PDB file of C-alpha atoms in Angstrom:
ATOM      1  CA  MET A   1      53.604 116.302 148.225  1.00  0.00           C
ATOM      2  CA  ARG A   2      55.117 113.290 150.508  1.00  0.00           C
ATOM      3  CA  THR A   3      54.857 111.187 147.719  1.00  0.00           C
ATOM      4  CA  LEU A   4      56.547 113.385 144.827  1.00  0.00           C
ATOM      5  CA  LEU A   5      59.315 113.439 147.788  1.00  0.00           C
ATOM      6  CA  THR A   6      59.298 109.649 148.546  1.00  0.00           C
ATOM      7  CA  LEU A   7      59.458 108.561 144.616  1.00  0.00           C
ATOM      8  CA  LEU A   8      62.635 111.163 144.172  1.00  0.00           C
ATOM      9  CA  LEU A   9      64.443 109.767 146.864  1.00  0.00           C
ATOM     10  CA  ILE A  10      64.293 106.186 145.729  1.00  0.00           C
ATOM     11  CA  ALA A  11      64.585 107.258 142.451  1.00  0.00           C
ATOM     12  CA  VAL A  12      67.983 108.636 143.871  1.00  0.00           C
ATOM     13  CA  LEU A  13      68.626 105.426 146.076  1.00  0.00           C
ATOM     14  CA  ILE A  14      68.592 103.481 142.777  1.00  0.00           C
ATOM     15  CA  SER A  15      71.134 105.573 140.641  1.00  0.00           C
ATOM     16  CA  SER A  16      73.635 105.743 143.650  1.00  0.00           C
ATOM     17  CA  ALA A  17      73.358 102.346 143.673  1.00  0.00           C
ATOM     18  CA  SER A  18      74.217 101.760 139.487  1.00  0.00           C
ATOM     19  CA  ALA A  19      76.629 104.539 140.155  1.00  0.00           C
ATOM     20  CA  HIS A  20      80.337 104.659 139.638  1.00  0.00           C
ATOM     21  CA  TYR A  21      82.418 104.299 143.562  1.00  0.00           C
ATOM     22  CA  ILE A  22      85.636 104.671 144.344  1.00  0.00           C
ATOM     23  CA  TRP A  23      87.866 102.260 146.316  1.00  0.00           C
ATOM     24  CA  LEU A  24      91.425 102.457 147.922  1.00  0.00           C
ATOM     25  CA  GLU A  25      93.762  99.624 147.744  1.00  0.00           C
ATOM     26  CA  ARG A  26      96.805  99.630 149.914  1.00  0.00           C
ATOM     27  CA  ALA A  27      99.357  98.463 148.295  1.00  0.00           C
ATOM     28  CA  ASP A  28     102.171  98.118 150.599  1.00  0.00           C
ATOM     29  CA  GLU A  29     103.767 100.197 154.162  1.00  0.00           C
ATOM     30  CA  THR A  30     104.167 103.259 152.285  1.00  0.00           C
ATOM     31  CA  SER A  31     101.333 103.752 149.760  1.00  0.00           C
ATOM     32  CA  ALA A  32      97.450 103.639 148.516  1.00  0.00           C
ATOM     33  CA  ARG A  33      95.964 103.077 145.478  1.00  0.00           C
ATOM     34  CA  ALA A  34      92.933 105.133 144.967  1.00  0.00           C
ATOM     35  CA  TYR A  35      90.318 103.646 141.941  1.00  0.00           C
ATOM     36  CA  PHE A  36      87.266 104.655 140.265  1.00  0.00           C
ATOM     37  CA  GLY A  37      84.734 102.538 138.165  1.00  0.00           C
ATOM     38  CA  TYR A  38      83.191  99.010 139.303  1.00  0.00           C
ATOM     39  CA  TRP A  39      85.819  96.834 140.988  1.00  0.00           C
ATOM     40  CA  HIS A  40      82.617  94.158 140.976  1.00  0.00           C
ATOM     41  CA  ARG A  41      82.888  94.361 137.010  1.00  0.00           C
ATOM     42  CA  GLY A  42      86.776  94.674 136.608  1.00  0.00           C
ATOM     43  CA  ILE A  43      86.463  98.269 135.082  1.00  0.00           C
ATOM     44  CA  HIS A  44      88.910 101.072 136.259  1.00  0.00           C
ATOM     45  CA  GLU A  45      88.849 104.328 134.825  1.00  0.00           C
ATOM     46  CA  LYS A  46      91.390 105.965 132.817  1.00  0.00           C
ATOM     47  CA  THR A  47      93.821 109.214 133.363  1.00  0.00           C
ATOM     48  CA  GLY A  48      92.438 112.030 130.521  1.00  0.00           C
ATOM     49  CA  ASP A  49      88.532 109.656 131.191  1.00  0.00           C
ATOM     50  CA  LYS A  50      86.428 109.475 134.151  1.00  0.00           C
ATOM     51  CA  LEU A  51      89.463 109.555 136.504  1.00  0.00           C
ATOM     52  CA  ASP A  52      90.096 112.877 136.010  1.00  0.00           C
ATOM     53  CA  ASP A  53      87.047 113.391 138.205  1.00  0.00           C
ATOM     54  CA  ILE A  54      88.817 112.114 141.210  1.00  0.00           C
ATOM     55  CA  LYS A  55      91.445 114.538 143.214  1.00  0.00           C
ATOM     56  CA  ALA A  56      91.929 111.797 145.623  1.00  0.00           C
ATOM     57  CA  THR A  57      93.089 114.874 147.977  1.00  0.00           C
ATOM     58  CA  GLY A  58      91.236 114.266 151.287  1.00  0.00           C
ATOM     59  CA  ILE A  59      93.174 111.422 153.254  1.00  0.00           C
ATOM     60  CA  LEU A  60      92.495 110.307 156.406  1.00  0.00           C
ATOM     61  CA  PRO A  61      93.420 110.258 159.503  1.00  0.00           C
ATOM     62  CA  ALA A  62      95.039 113.872 159.443  1.00  0.00           C
ATOM     63  CA  ASP A  63      98.625 114.353 157.930  1.00  0.00           C
ATOM     64  CA  ILE A  64      98.970 110.510 156.791  1.00  0.00           C
ATOM     65  CA  ALA A  65      98.976 111.318 153.122  1.00  0.00           C
ATOM     66  CA  GLY A  66     102.407 112.678 151.020  1.00  0.00           C
ATOM     67  CA  ALA A  67     102.501 113.722 147.279  1.00  0.00           C
ATOM     68  CA  SER A  68     100.075 111.524 145.178  1.00  0.00           C
ATOM     69  CA  TYR A  69     100.868 110.724 141.280  1.00  0.00           C
ATOM     70  CA  ARG A  70      98.688 109.815 138.647  1.00  0.00           C
ATOM     71  CA  ARG A  71      99.073 106.913 136.797  1.00  0.00           C
ATOM     72  CA  ASP A  72      97.421 105.161 134.334  1.00  0.00           C
ATOM     73  CA  ASP A  73      94.148 103.469 136.439  1.00  0.00           C
ATOM     74  CA  HIS A  74      94.590 104.812 139.729  1.00  0.00           C
ATOM     75  CA  ILE A  75      96.205 107.928 141.635  1.00  0.00           C
ATOM     76  CA  GLU A  76      98.865 106.235 144.024  1.00  0.00           C
ATOM     77  CA  ILE A  77      99.455 108.261 147.296  1.00  0.00           C
ATOM     78  CA  THR A  78     102.010 108.456 149.354  1.00  0.00           C
ATOM     79  CA  ILE A  79     101.194 107.066 153.018  1.00  0.00           C
ATOM     80  CA  LYS A  80     103.876 107.515 155.646  1.00  0.00           C
ATOM     81  CA  ALA A  81     102.664 104.972 158.407  1.00  0.00           C
ATOM     82  CA  PRO A  82     101.226 101.582 157.882  1.00  0.00           C
ATOM     83  CA  GLY A  83      97.217 100.808 159.124  1.00  0.00           C
ATOM     84  CA  ASP A  84      93.824 101.368 157.939  1.00  0.00           C
ATOM     85  CA  VAL A  85      93.777 104.808 155.213  1.00  0.00           C
ATOM     86  CA  ALA A  86      90.536 106.421 154.224  1.00  0.00           C
ATOM     87  CA  LEU A  87      89.578 109.011 152.114  1.00  0.00           C
ATOM     88  CA  VAL A  88      86.454 111.577 151.547  1.00  0.00           C
ATOM     89  CA  GLU A  89      85.978 112.985 148.248  1.00  0.00           C
ATOM     90  CA  GLU A  90      82.848 115.311 147.137  1.00  0.00           C
ATOM     91  CA  THR A  91      81.461 114.334 143.979  1.00  0.00           C
ATOM     92  CA  GLY A  92      78.940 117.392 143.937  1.00  0.00           C
ATOM     93  CA  LEU A  93      75.125 117.969 143.784  1.00  0.00           C
ATOM     94  CA  ARG A  94      72.593 116.049 142.119  1.00  0.00           C
ATOM     95  CA  ARG A  95      69.262 117.475 141.686  1.00  0.00           C
ATOM     96  CA  ALA A  96      66.077 115.989 140.931  1.00  0.00           C
ATOM     97  CA  ARG A  97      64.879 115.663 137.375  1.00  0.00           C
ATOM     98  CA  ILE A  98      61.331 116.559 139.364  1.00  0.00           C
ATOM     99  CA  GLY A  99      61.079 118.831 141.614  1.00  0.00           C
ATOM    100  CA  THR A 100      64.152 121.352 143.090  1.00  0.00           C
ATOM    101  CA  GLU A 101      64.816 118.524 145.901  1.00  0.00           C
ATOM    102  CA  VAL A 102      69.286 118.723 145.645  1.00  0.00           C
ATOM    103  CA  THR A 103      71.383 115.814 146.895  1.00  0.00           C
ATOM    104  CA  ARG A 104      74.765 116.654 148.034  1.00  0.00           C
ATOM    105  CA  ALA A 105      77.218 113.360 147.394  1.00  0.00           C
ATOM    106  CA  VAL A 106      79.842 112.159 149.142  1.00  0.00           C
ATOM    107  CA  ALA A 107      82.250 109.570 148.385  1.00  0.00           C
ATOM    108  CA  LEU A 108      84.283 107.423 151.312  1.00  0.00           C
ATOM    109  CA  ALA A 109      86.890 104.636 150.276  1.00  0.00           C
ATOM    110  CA  ARG A 110      88.379 102.562 153.694  1.00  0.00           C
ATOM    111  CA  ALA A 111      91.071 100.476 152.917  1.00  0.00           C
ATOM    112  CA  GLY A 112      92.175  97.933 155.670  1.00  0.00           C
ATOM    113  CA  ARG A 113      90.427  96.329 158.964  1.00  0.00           C
ATOM    114  CA  SER A 114      93.798  96.282 161.292  1.00  0.00           C
ATOM    115  CA  GLN A 115      92.064  98.990 163.278  1.00  0.00           C
ATOM    116  CA  ALA A 116      88.908  98.618 166.060  1.00  0.00           C
ATOM    117  CA  ASN A 117      87.849 102.931 165.313  1.00  0.00           C
ATOM    118  CA  SER A 118      85.615 104.573 162.840  1.00  0.00           C
ATOM    119  CA  LEU A 119      87.843 106.988 160.001  1.00  0.00           C
ATOM    120  CA  VAL A 120      85.022 108.854 158.161  1.00  0.00           C
ATOM    121  CA  ASP A 121      81.817 109.768 159.025  1.00  0.00           C
ATOM    122  CA  LEU A 122      79.633 106.532 157.409  1.00  0.00           C
ATOM    123  CA  ASP A 123      81.991 103.333 157.771  1.00  0.00           C
ATOM    124  CA  LEU A 124      82.245 100.127 158.584  1.00  0.00           C
ATOM    125  CA  VAL A 125      84.180  99.510 161.878  1.00  0.00           C
ATOM    126  CA  PRO A 126      85.919  95.858 162.687  1.00  0.00           C
ATOM    127  CA  MET A 127      84.671  94.770 165.983  1.00  0.00           C
ATOM    128  CA  VAL A 128      88.288  93.515 166.525  1.00  0.00           C
ATOM    129  CA  PRO A 129      91.284  94.629 164.725  1.00  0.00           C
ATOM    130  CA  ASP A 130      91.153  92.380 161.786  1.00  0.00           C
ATOM    131  CA  GLY A 131      87.895  90.284 162.244  1.00  0.00           C
ATOM    132  CA  ASN A 132      85.520  89.782 160.702  1.00  0.00           C
ATOM    133  CA  ARG A 133      82.584  90.860 162.358  1.00  0.00           C
ATOM    134  CA  PHE A 134      81.778  94.770 161.861  1.00  0.00           C
ATOM    135  CA  ALA A 135      79.569  97.493 163.196  1.00  0.00           C
ATOM    136  CA  LEU A 136      78.096 100.461 160.304  1.00  0.00           C
ATOM    137  CA  GLN A 137      78.453 102.850 161.930  1.00  0.00           C
ATOM    138  CA  PHE A 138      77.476 106.823 160.534  1.00  0.00           C
ATOM    139  CA  GLN A 139      78.748 109.693 163.237  1.00  0.00           C
ATOM    140  CA  GLY A 140      79.773 107.111 165.806  1.00  0.00           C
ATOM    141  CA  SER A 141      76.026 106.123 166.465  1.00  0.00           C
ATOM    142  CA  PRO A 142      74.416 102.220 164.772  1.00  0.00           C
ATOM    143  CA  LEU A 143      72.583 101.822 161.581  1.00  0.00           C
ATOM    144  CA  ALA A 144      70.739  99.237 162.228  1.00  0.00           C
ATOM    145  CA  ASP A 145      68.738  97.072 159.759  1.00  0.00           C
ATOM    146  CA  THR A 146      70.552  98.648 157.273  1.00  0.00           C
ATOM    147  CA  GLU A 147      72.198  96.400 153.693  1.00  0.00           C
ATOM    148  CA  ILE A 148      75.455  96.330 152.772  1.00  0.00           C
ATOM    149  CA  THR A 149      77.210  94.339 149.707  1.00  0.00           C
ATOM    150  CA  VAL A 150      80.013  92.286 150.420  1.00  0.00           C
ATOM    151  CA  TYR A 151      81.864  90.935 147.097  1.00  0.00           C
ATOM    152  CA  ASP A 152      84.271  88.576 147.118  1.00  0.00           C
ATOM    153  CA  PRO A 153      87.733  87.805 145.737  1.00  0.00           C
ATOM    154  CA  ASP A 154      86.352  86.209 142.839  1.00  0.00           C
ATOM    155  CA  ARG A 155      83.735  89.054 142.444  1.00  0.00           C
ATOM    156  CA  GLN A 156      81.112  87.269 143.630  1.00  0.00           C
ATOM    157  CA  GLU A 157      78.180  89.375 145.274  1.00  0.00           C
ATOM    158  CA  GLN A 158      76.379  88.786 148.376  1.00  0.00           C
ATOM    159  CA  LYS A 159      73.459  90.572 150.613  1.00  0.00           C
ATOM    160  CA  LEU A 160      73.589  91.318 154.165  1.00  0.00           C
ATOM    161  CA  THR A 161      71.912  92.706 157.053  1.00  0.00           C
ATOM    162  CA  THR A 162      73.177  94.685 159.823  1.00  0.00           C
ATOM    163  CA  ASN A 163      71.402  93.571 162.829  1.00  0.00           C
ATOM    164  CA  ALA A 164      69.884  95.999 165.327  1.00  0.00           C
ATOM    165  CA  LEU A 165      73.287  97.164 167.135  1.00  0.00           C
ATOM    166  CA  GLY A 166      74.034  97.920 163.145  1.00  0.00           C
ATOM    167  CA  GLN A 167      76.616  94.360 163.514  1.00  0.00           C
ATOM    168  CA  VAL A 168      77.024  92.485 160.710  1.00  0.00           C
ATOM    169  CA  GLN A 169      79.507  88.666 160.700  1.00  0.00           C
ATOM    170  CA  ILE A 170      81.201  88.920 156.563  1.00  0.00           C
ATOM    171  CA  LEU A 171      81.912  85.165 155.954  1.00  0.00           C
ATOM    172  CA  THR A 172      86.215  85.136 154.124  1.00  0.00           C
ATOM    173  CA  LEU A 173      86.334  81.891 152.888  1.00  0.00           C
ATOM    174  CA  LYS A 174      88.279  83.030 149.982  1.00  0.00           C
ATOM    175  CA  ALA A 175      92.218  84.199 150.089  1.00  0.00           C
ATOM    176  CA  GLY A 176      91.913  87.160 148.367  1.00  0.00           C
ATOM    177  CA  GLN A 177      90.455  91.142 147.857  1.00  0.00           C
ATOM    178  CA  TYR A 178      87.160  91.308 149.583  1.00  0.00           C
ATOM    179  CA  LEU A 179      84.923  94.348 148.758  1.00  0.00           C
ATOM    180  CA  VAL A 180      82.317  96.048 150.330  1.00  0.00           C
ATOM    181  CA  ARG A 181      79.678  98.440 149.627  1.00  0.00           C
ATOM    182  CA  ALA A 182      76.923 100.628 152.022  1.00  0.00           C
ATOM    183  CA  SER A 183      75.478 103.730 151.832  1.00  0.00           C
ATOM    184  CA  HIS A 184      73.398 106.034 153.756  1.00  0.00           C
ATOM    185  CA  THR A 185      70.949 109.244 153.471  1.00  0.00           C
ATOM    186  CA  HIS A 186      71.672 112.379 155.755  1.00  0.00           C
ATOM    187  CA  GLU A 187      68.368 114.242 155.898  1.00  0.00           C
ATOM    188  CA  GLN A 188      69.433 117.664 157.086  1.00  0.00           C
ATOM    189  CA  PRO A 189      70.332 120.504 154.653  1.00  0.00           C
ATOM    190  CA  GLY A 190      73.159 122.480 154.297  1.00  0.00           C
ATOM    191  CA  GLU A 191      75.101 124.564 152.125  1.00  0.00           C
ATOM    192  CA  THR A 192      78.613 123.552 150.258  1.00  0.00           C
ATOM    193  CA  ALA A 193      81.682 125.959 150.654  1.00  0.00           C
ATOM    194  CA  GLU A 194      80.202 127.975 147.859  1.00  0.00           C
ATOM    195  CA  GLY A 195      77.919 128.613 149.058  1.00  0.00           C
ATOM    196  CA  GLU A 196      74.915 126.322 147.337  1.00  0.00           C
ATOM    197  CA  HIS A 197      71.632 124.613 148.904  1.00  0.00           C
ATOM    198  CA  TYR A 198      71.292 120.913 149.529  1.00  0.00           C
ATOM    199  CA  ASP A 199      68.441 118.899 151.057  1.00  0.00           C
ATOM    200  CA  ARG A 200      69.832 116.396 152.164  1.00  0.00           C
ATOM    201  CA  THR A 201      73.560 114.666 152.274  1.00  0.00           C
ATOM    202  CA  ARG A 202      74.003 110.425 150.216  1.00  0.00           C
ATOM    203  CA  TYR A 203      76.984 109.016 151.209  1.00  0.00           C
ATOM    204  CA  GLY A 204      78.280 105.502 149.622  1.00  0.00           C
ATOM    205  CA  LEU A 205      81.431 104.348 151.531  1.00  0.00           C
ATOM    206  CA  THR A 206      82.994 101.249 149.806  1.00  0.00           C
ATOM    207  CA  LEU A 207      85.874  98.831 151.918  1.00  0.00           C
ATOM    208  CA  THR A 208      88.305  96.849 150.652  1.00  0.00           C
ATOM    209  CA  PHE A 209      90.451  94.402 152.956  1.00  0.00           C
ATOM    210  CA  SER A 210      92.612  91.450 152.422  1.00  0.00           C
ATOM    211  CA  ASN A 211      92.567  87.885 153.383  1.00  0.00           C
ATOM    212  CA  PRO A 212      95.395  85.429 153.469  1.00  0.00           C
TER     213      PRO A 212
END
């Protein structure tokens, strides 16, 4: 039985790694843009198609978001204050192909590294504002020996692993936007607001920031 559960979890991890993801870009001090697709492949889903699956209403910090507007390939969100901004998006329940296991999926996106504090449950927090050293944290606790994926402005991929303190150094040798991905599975059952049971929660995080 344990072997079966292990195989099911591996299948979930593989599926998550290849799935679409949400990312945020800070357009300027008064707005942010939520995208859905694969930034590293140049794929931006469109309004009238898969982008419609994204609500982009869970903006953090609280009360920072104003009106939102659906554009052709993104959702534009009015932001009332400067600084880093994040998005929490429930993306549904994933039922196992074999067995009865159910995984709740939550997408998290953060734009910016100017604030050395956590904004979402799973977060890459800069050790100092605008620094290149980050702490990967889940609900405030460090995640050691965890792999992250970094895409540089040329969309070249690099795999890095956090140390025993959950920290990692990201090299920013090129000017432009970087996108970093991390994930974590929290093995705790629960229920959705609609009363549907799930066995665990899979968090997928993206962090974007610009290097001058």
